[in-house]
Amino acid sequence: MASLFIKSLSASLHWKTLKFSTASLAAAFCTKGVDVLPFESSEKRGQASPHSPTDSTDTSRSSTTGKIENKVYLWSRYNEMKKLVHELIPPGICNLLNPANIYSNNEVNLGNIEIYGFDYDYTLAQYSNLLHTMIFNTAREILVDQYKYPEGIKNYEYQTNFAIRGLHYDVRKGFLMKIDAFHYVQLGTVYRGLSPVPDEEVFQMYDGTQHVPLHRMSDFYGKGPTMKQFMDVFSLPEMTLLSCVNDYFIKNNIEYDPVHLFRDVSDAVTSVHVKGMMYNWIEQDLEKYILHGDEIYAVLNRLVNNGKKLFLITNSPFNFVDKGMKYMVGKDWRDLFDLVIVQADKPSFFTDKRKPFRRLDDTGVLQWDKINRLEKGKMYKQVRAIDPCLNSYSILICMAFLQSIF
């Protein structure tokens, strides 16, 4: 097991190096995004920065003031990296870099990775845009028919290219926007409803700055107090519906509470998933919703033929996954995986201490036998347990399984 954790740590470190590859740094320093960094704005205007490392006064005070010392150090590191990038990249190449591109890291050798894990939705199964339109339309109907929102909202249609994954939504202000990794609002990306918000208003709404304090930000899964980050592909229709409903109230001068609006839209979209509507649509017409491709089977089969171990952990139910995988891969799709877990309830699957494993038969019915080990080709799920000690038992099973596949 020690070797397993070392491999996991090594993979994690490899992943972190992606952020600092030459191409990534070049893209960062060669784009206009650098212009909006607060510590560079004064330099751009030809003024001396109050905390620049070249300022001898601040440098002398840094020994007594931790805050100034940190700023001096960060300034120094920033300028060093910026100089390094410009030395490595030939002149003029910055104009050829697209900041929207994804740059690979050739230091990661996939041949050294022994275990590959997959999600189902939008990983193995890719869906057509029609699915998002159905989610949007159905949630919109729920708002009007069940939550008694104005009928005029039904006039809004789903806009495929309106939102992208990763945007933040300010629940109290009703702003949809892009916030970078340093918690700075990217000017020109802020929308209220379907209309862009002027930069001057953005500064005014955020106390004269672009920066959003860490305590107001959400974590990866959107649990923050005033901000939610939409990290899931399924969030695209939810973001669009939020913007459309905001737009309707604003244009019709209807007074409303943005927090209530956010909760109602979120609940309406959640209903589409929780009540199984989406699953029914897809199962009834797989060809219509799933972008079927032979490459899915080819990738999985190649990994297996090269001695790799595969596992699948998804929040979707058994029948839905089974039907989709048979359509894309074939009836023996489970033979490709060493471990399959459905209805995992991620992300709590990784942290909840009250969920033992349960086995499902070939029809998806829960079995009552005690799970002592995980078997290849079998289907499992986790259900909430009364006894928290059962979690230790589940951990032992996982450890035994991981040891067995090496």
Coordinates of C-alpha atoms in Angstrom, one line a residue:
M1 CA 0.0 0.0 0.0
A2 CA 2.9 2.3 0.6
S3 CA 3.8 2.1 -3.0
L4 CA 0.3 3.0 -4.0
F5 CA 0.3 6.2 -2.0
I6 CA 3.7 7.1 -3.4
K7 CA 2.4 6.7 -6.9
S8 CA -0.7 8.8 -6.0
L9 CA 1.5 11.5 -4.6
S10 CA 3.7 11.4 -7.7
A11 CA 0.7 11.7 -10.0
S12 CA -0.5 14.6 -7.9
L13 CA 2.8 16.4 -8.2
H14 CA 2.9 15.8 -12.0
W15 CA -0.5 17.3 -12.2
K16 CA 0.6 20.4 -10.4
T17 CA 3.5 20.9 -12.8
L18 CA 1.0 21.4 -15.5
K19 CA 0.2 24.8 -14.2
F20 CA 3.8 26.0 -14.6
S21 CA 4.7 24.6 -18.0
T22 CA 6.3 27.0 -20.4
A23 CA 3.3 27.2 -22.6
S24 CA 1.0 27.9 -19.6
L25 CA 3.3 30.7 -18.3
A26 CA 3.7 32.1 -21.8
A27 CA -0.1 32.2 -22.2
A28 CA -0.4 33.9 -18.9
F29 CA 2.1 36.6 -19.5
C30 CA 1.4 37.2 -23.1
T31 CA -2.3 37.9 -22.7
K32 CA -4.2 41.0 -21.8
G33 CA -5.2 39.4 -18.5
V34 CA -1.9 40.5 -17.0
D35 CA -3.0 44.1 -17.6
V36 CA -5.7 43.9 -15.0
L37 CA -3.5 42.6 -12.2
P38 CA -3.6 45.2 -9.4
F39 CA 0.1 45.1 -8.7
E40 CA 0.9 45.8 -12.3
S41 CA -1.6 48.5 -13.1
S42 CA 0.5 51.3 -11.6
E43 CA 3.6 50.1 -13.5
K44 CA 1.6 50.2 -16.8
R45 CA 0.8 53.8 -16.1
G46 CA 4.5 54.6 -15.7
Q47 CA 4.2 55.2 -11.9
A48 CA 6.3 53.7 -9.2
S49 CA 4.6 50.9 -7.4
P50 CA 4.4 51.6 -3.6
H51 CA 5.4 48.0 -3.0
S52 CA 7.8 47.3 -5.8
P53 CA 11.0 45.4 -4.8
T54 CA 13.0 48.3 -6.3
D55 CA 11.6 50.7 -3.7
S56 CA 14.5 50.9 -1.2
T57 CA 12.2 52.4 1.5
D58 CA 9.8 49.5 1.5
T59 CA 12.7 47.0 1.3
S60 CA 14.2 48.4 4.4
R61 CA 10.9 48.2 6.3
S62 CA 10.2 44.7 5.2
S63 CA 12.3 43.3 8.1
T64 CA 9.8 44.8 10.5
T65 CA 6.6 44.4 8.6
G66 CA 5.6 40.9 7.5
K67 CA 3.0 42.2 5.0
I68 CA 5.4 44.3 3.1
E69 CA 8.0 41.6 3.2
N70 CA 5.5 39.2 1.5
K71 CA 4.7 41.7 -1.1
V72 CA 8.3 42.3 -1.9
Y73 CA 8.9 38.6 -2.2
L74 CA 5.9 38.1 -4.5
W75 CA 6.9 41.0 -6.6
S76 CA 10.4 39.6 -7.0
R77 CA 9.1 36.1 -7.9
Y78 CA 6.6 37.5 -10.4
N79 CA 9.3 39.6 -12.2
E80 CA 11.7 36.6 -12.2
M81 CA 9.1 34.3 -13.8
K82 CA 8.0 37.0 -16.3
K83 CA 11.6 37.5 -17.4
L84 CA 12.2 33.8 -17.7
V85 CA 9.2 33.3 -20.0
H86 CA 10.3 36.2 -22.3
E87 CA 13.8 34.7 -22.4
L88 CA 12.5 31.2 -23.3
I89 CA 9.8 32.3 -25.8
P90 CA 11.1 33.8 -29.1
P91 CA 10.0 37.4 -29.9
G92 CA 6.5 37.7 -31.4
I93 CA 5.4 34.2 -30.4
C94 CA 3.1 35.7 -27.8
N95 CA 0.8 36.8 -30.5
L96 CA 0.4 33.2 -31.6
L97 CA -0.7 31.9 -28.2
N98 CA -4.4 31.5 -27.6
P99 CA -5.2 31.8 -23.8
A100 CA -8.2 29.6 -24.3
N101 CA -6.1 26.6 -25.5
I102 CA -5.2 23.6 -23.3
Y103 CA -1.5 23.0 -23.2
S104 CA -0.1 19.5 -22.6
N105 CA 2.7 18.5 -20.3
N106 CA 5.2 16.1 -21.9
E107 CA 6.6 15.3 -18.4
V108 CA 3.7 13.0 -17.7
N109 CA 4.2 9.5 -19.1
L110 CA 0.8 7.7 -19.1
G111 CA 2.7 4.5 -19.5
N112 CA 3.7 4.8 -15.8
I113 CA 0.1 5.2 -14.6
E114 CA -1.3 1.8 -13.5
I115 CA -4.9 2.6 -12.5
Y116 CA -7.3 4.7 -14.5
G117 CA -10.6 5.9 -13.1
F118 CA -13.7 7.1 -15.0
D119 CA -16.9 8.9 -14.4
Y120 CA -19.8 8.1 -16.6
D121 CA -21.7 11.3 -17.5
Y122 CA -19.6 13.5 -19.8
T123 CA -16.6 11.3 -19.4
L124 CA -17.5 8.0 -21.0
A125 CA -20.9 9.2 -22.2
Q126 CA -21.0 12.4 -24.2
Y127 CA -24.4 14.0 -24.7
S128 CA -25.8 16.1 -27.5
N129 CA -26.8 19.8 -26.9
L130 CA -30.4 18.7 -27.1
L131 CA -30.1 17.3 -23.6
H132 CA -29.3 20.7 -22.2
T133 CA -32.2 22.2 -24.1
M134 CA -34.5 19.6 -22.5
I135 CA -33.2 20.3 -19.0
F136 CA -33.6 24.1 -19.5
N137 CA -37.1 23.8 -20.9
T138 CA -38.3 21.4 -18.2
A139 CA -36.9 23.5 -15.3
R140 CA -38.4 26.6 -16.9
E141 CA -41.8 24.9 -16.9
I142 CA -41.4 23.9 -13.3
L143 CA -40.7 27.5 -12.3
V144 CA -43.9 28.7 -14.0
D145 CA -46.3 25.8 -13.3
Q146 CA -45.2 24.9 -9.8
Y147 CA -43.4 27.9 -8.4
K148 CA -45.9 30.3 -10.1
Y149 CA -43.2 32.5 -11.8
P150 CA -44.6 34.8 -14.6
E151 CA -45.7 33.2 -17.8
G152 CA -43.4 35.5 -19.8
I153 CA -40.4 33.4 -18.7
K154 CA -41.6 30.7 -21.1
N155 CA -40.7 33.0 -24.0
Y156 CA -37.0 32.5 -23.2
E157 CA -35.1 29.8 -25.1
Y158 CA -31.9 28.0 -24.2
Q159 CA -28.8 29.7 -25.6
T160 CA -26.2 27.0 -26.3
N161 CA -23.1 29.3 -26.2
F162 CA -24.2 31.7 -23.5
A163 CA -22.3 30.1 -20.5
I164 CA -19.2 28.0 -20.0
R165 CA -18.2 25.7 -17.2
G166 CA -16.3 27.3 -14.2
L167 CA -18.2 30.6 -14.0
H168 CA -19.1 32.1 -10.6
Y169 CA -22.5 33.4 -9.6
D170 CA -22.9 36.0 -6.9
V171 CA -26.1 34.9 -5.2
R172 CA -26.9 38.2 -3.6
K173 CA -26.1 40.5 -6.5
G174 CA -27.4 38.2 -9.3
F175 CA -24.1 38.5 -11.2
L176 CA -22.7 35.7 -13.4
M177 CA -19.0 36.2 -14.1
K178 CA -15.5 34.8 -14.5
I179 CA -13.2 34.9 -11.5
D180 CA -9.6 33.9 -11.9
A181 CA -7.5 31.7 -9.6
F182 CA -6.4 34.7 -7.6
H183 CA -10.0 35.7 -6.9
Y184 CA -10.1 38.7 -9.2
V185 CA -13.2 39.4 -11.2
Q186 CA -12.3 39.4 -14.9
L187 CA -13.6 42.7 -16.3
G188 CA -15.8 42.4 -19.3
T189 CA -17.2 39.0 -18.2
V190 CA -19.8 40.1 -15.7
Y191 CA -23.4 39.7 -16.6
R192 CA -26.6 40.7 -14.9
G193 CA -29.4 38.8 -16.6
L194 CA -28.4 38.6 -20.3
S195 CA -26.7 42.0 -20.3
P196 CA -23.1 42.8 -19.6
V197 CA -22.3 45.0 -16.5
P198 CA -20.1 48.1 -17.1
D199 CA -16.7 47.9 -15.4
E200 CA -17.4 51.0 -13.4
E201 CA -20.4 49.3 -11.8
V202 CA -18.4 46.2 -11.0
F203 CA -15.9 48.3 -9.1
Q204 CA -18.7 50.0 -7.3
M205 CA -20.5 46.8 -6.3
Y206 CA -17.2 45.3 -5.0
D207 CA -16.1 48.2 -2.9
G208 CA -13.8 49.7 -5.5
T209 CA -11.8 46.6 -6.3
Q210 CA -12.0 43.5 -8.5
H211 CA -10.9 41.2 -5.7
V212 CA -13.4 38.9 -4.0
P213 CA -12.3 37.9 -0.5
L214 CA -11.6 34.2 0.1
H215 CA -14.2 33.9 2.8
R216 CA -16.9 34.8 0.3
M217 CA -15.8 32.3 -2.4
S218 CA -17.2 28.8 -2.7
D219 CA -15.1 25.7 -2.5
F220 CA -14.8 23.4 -5.5
Y221 CA -18.3 22.0 -5.0
G222 CA -20.0 25.4 -4.6
K223 CA -20.7 25.5 -0.9
G224 CA -19.6 29.1 -0.3
P225 CA -21.9 31.6 1.5
T226 CA -22.4 34.1 -1.3
M227 CA -20.8 32.7 -4.4
K228 CA -21.4 29.5 -6.2
Q229 CA -19.0 28.1 -8.8
F230 CA -20.6 26.0 -11.5
M231 CA -18.0 23.2 -12.2
D232 CA -20.3 20.6 -13.7
V233 CA -21.2 20.4 -17.4
F234 CA -24.8 19.9 -16.3
S235 CA -24.7 23.4 -14.8
L236 CA -24.8 25.1 -18.3
P237 CA -28.6 25.1 -18.6
E238 CA -28.9 26.2 -14.9
M239 CA -26.6 29.2 -15.5
T240 CA -28.6 30.1 -18.6
L241 CA -31.9 29.8 -16.8
L242 CA -30.7 31.9 -13.9
S243 CA -29.7 34.7 -16.3
C244 CA -33.0 34.5 -18.3
V245 CA -35.1 34.8 -15.2
N246 CA -33.0 37.7 -13.8
D247 CA -33.3 39.3 -17.2
Y248 CA -37.1 39.0 -17.2
F249 CA -37.5 40.6 -13.8
I250 CA -35.1 43.4 -14.6
K251 CA -36.7 44.3 -17.9
N252 CA -40.2 44.2 -16.5
N253 CA -39.3 46.2 -13.4
I254 CA -40.4 43.5 -11.0
E255 CA -39.0 43.7 -7.5
Y256 CA -37.4 40.4 -6.4
D257 CA -35.0 38.8 -4.0
P258 CA -32.0 37.5 -5.9
V259 CA -31.4 34.8 -3.2
H260 CA -34.9 33.5 -3.5
L261 CA -34.6 33.4 -7.3
F262 CA -31.3 31.5 -7.1
R263 CA -32.8 28.9 -4.8
D264 CA -35.9 28.4 -6.9
V265 CA -34.0 27.9 -10.1
S266 CA -31.5 25.6 -8.4
D267 CA -34.4 23.5 -7.0
A268 CA -36.2 23.4 -10.3
V269 CA -33.0 22.1 -12.1
T270 CA -32.3 19.6 -9.3
S271 CA -35.8 18.2 -9.7
V272 CA -35.1 17.3 -13.3
H273 CA -32.2 15.1 -12.1
V274 CA -33.6 13.8 -8.8
K275 CA -37.0 12.8 -10.3
G276 CA -35.2 10.8 -13.1
M277 CA -36.6 12.9 -16.0
M278 CA -33.2 13.1 -17.6
Y279 CA -32.5 9.4 -17.3
N280 CA -35.9 8.6 -18.9
W281 CA -35.2 10.9 -21.9
I282 CA -31.8 9.3 -22.6
E283 CA -32.9 5.7 -22.1
Q284 CA -35.9 6.1 -24.4
D285 CA -33.7 7.4 -27.3
L286 CA -30.1 6.7 -26.8
E287 CA -29.2 7.5 -30.4
K288 CA -30.7 10.9 -30.0
Y289 CA -28.9 12.0 -26.9
I290 CA -25.6 10.0 -26.7
L291 CA -22.9 10.9 -29.1
H292 CA -21.9 7.3 -29.8
G293 CA -18.4 6.6 -31.0
D294 CA -16.2 3.6 -31.4
E295 CA -13.4 5.5 -29.8
I296 CA -14.9 4.8 -26.3
Y297 CA -14.4 1.0 -26.7
A298 CA -11.1 1.5 -28.4
V299 CA -9.6 3.5 -25.5
L300 CA -10.9 1.2 -22.8
N301 CA -9.8 -1.9 -24.7
R302 CA -6.3 -0.5 -25.3
L303 CA -5.8 0.3 -21.7
V304 CA -6.9 -3.2 -20.6
N305 CA -4.7 -4.8 -23.3
N306 CA -1.7 -2.9 -21.9
G307 CA -2.3 -4.2 -18.4
K308 CA -4.0 -1.2 -16.9
K309 CA -6.6 -1.4 -14.2
L310 CA -9.9 0.5 -14.7
F311 CA -12.6 1.6 -12.3
L312 CA -15.9 3.4 -12.8
I313 CA -17.5 5.5 -10.1
T314 CA -20.7 7.4 -11.0
N315 CA -23.7 9.0 -9.4
S316 CA -26.0 7.7 -12.0
P317 CA -28.2 4.6 -11.3
F318 CA -27.4 1.0 -12.5
N319 CA -30.0 0.6 -15.2
F320 CA -29.1 3.9 -16.8
V321 CA -25.4 3.2 -16.9
D322 CA -25.8 -0.4 -17.9
K323 CA -28.0 0.5 -20.9
G324 CA -25.8 3.3 -22.0
M325 CA -22.6 1.3 -21.8
K326 CA -24.1 -1.6 -23.7
Y327 CA -25.1 0.8 -26.4
M328 CA -21.6 2.4 -26.6
V329 CA -19.3 -0.5 -25.7
G330 CA -21.2 -3.8 -25.8
K331 CA -23.0 -6.2 -23.6
D332 CA -19.7 -7.4 -21.9
W333 CA -18.6 -3.8 -20.9
R334 CA -18.2 -4.8 -17.3
D335 CA -15.4 -7.2 -18.1
L336 CA -13.3 -4.1 -18.9
F337 CA -13.5 -2.7 -15.4
D338 CA -12.0 -4.1 -12.2
L339 CA -14.4 -2.0 -10.1
V340 CA -17.8 -0.5 -10.8
I341 CA -19.7 1.7 -8.3
V342 CA -23.0 3.4 -9.2
Q343 CA -25.1 5.9 -7.3
A344 CA -21.9 6.8 -5.4
D345 CA -23.3 10.2 -4.2
K346 CA -20.1 12.0 -5.0
P347 CA -18.4 14.1 -3.6
S348 CA -19.6 12.8 -0.2
F349 CA -18.6 9.3 -1.4
F350 CA -15.0 10.2 -0.7
T351 CA -15.6 11.7 2.8
D352 CA -18.8 10.2 4.3
K353 CA -18.0 7.8 7.1
R354 CA -21.4 6.1 7.2
K355 CA -21.7 4.3 3.9
P356 CA -20.9 0.6 3.6
F357 CA -20.8 -1.1 0.2
R358 CA -23.8 -3.0 -1.2
R359 CA -23.9 -5.3 -4.1
L360 CA -26.4 -5.3 -7.0
D361 CA -27.4 -8.2 -9.1
D362 CA -27.5 -8.2 -12.9
T363 CA -30.9 -6.5 -12.8
G364 CA -29.9 -3.7 -10.4
V365 CA -31.6 -5.1 -7.3
L366 CA -29.7 -4.6 -4.0
Q367 CA -28.5 -7.8 -2.4
W368 CA -28.3 -8.3 1.4
D369 CA -25.2 -10.4 1.7
K370 CA -22.2 -8.9 3.6
I371 CA -19.5 -7.5 1.3
N372 CA -16.1 -8.9 2.3
R373 CA -14.3 -8.2 -1.0
L374 CA -15.0 -6.4 -4.3
E375 CA -15.1 -8.6 -7.3
K376 CA -14.4 -7.8 -11.0
G377 CA -17.4 -7.6 -13.1
K378 CA -19.8 -7.0 -10.2
M379 CA -21.8 -3.8 -9.6
Y380 CA -21.7 -2.0 -6.2
K381 CA -23.2 1.0 -4.6
Q382 CA -23.1 2.7 -1.2
V383 CA -26.0 3.3 1.1
R384 CA -26.2 5.3 4.3
A385 CA -25.4 3.2 7.4
I386 CA -26.6 3.7 10.9
D387 CA -23.3 2.5 12.5
P388 CA -20.4 4.9 11.7
C389 CA -18.0 2.0 12.4
L390 CA -19.0 0.4 9.2
N391 CA -16.9 2.9 7.4
S392 CA -13.8 1.3 8.7
Y393 CA -15.0 -2.0 7.3
S394 CA -15.5 -0.3 3.9
I395 CA -12.0 1.2 4.0
L396 CA -10.5 -2.3 4.7
I397 CA -12.4 -3.7 1.7
C398 CA -11.0 -0.9 -0.6
M399 CA -7.5 -1.5 0.7
A400 CA -7.7 -5.2 0.1
F401 CA -9.1 -4.6 -3.4
L402 CA -6.3 -2.2 -4.3
Q403 CA -3.7 -4.6 -3.1
S404 CA -5.2 -7.5 -5.0
I405 CA -5.0 -5.8 -8.4
F406 CA -1.3 -5.0 -8.2

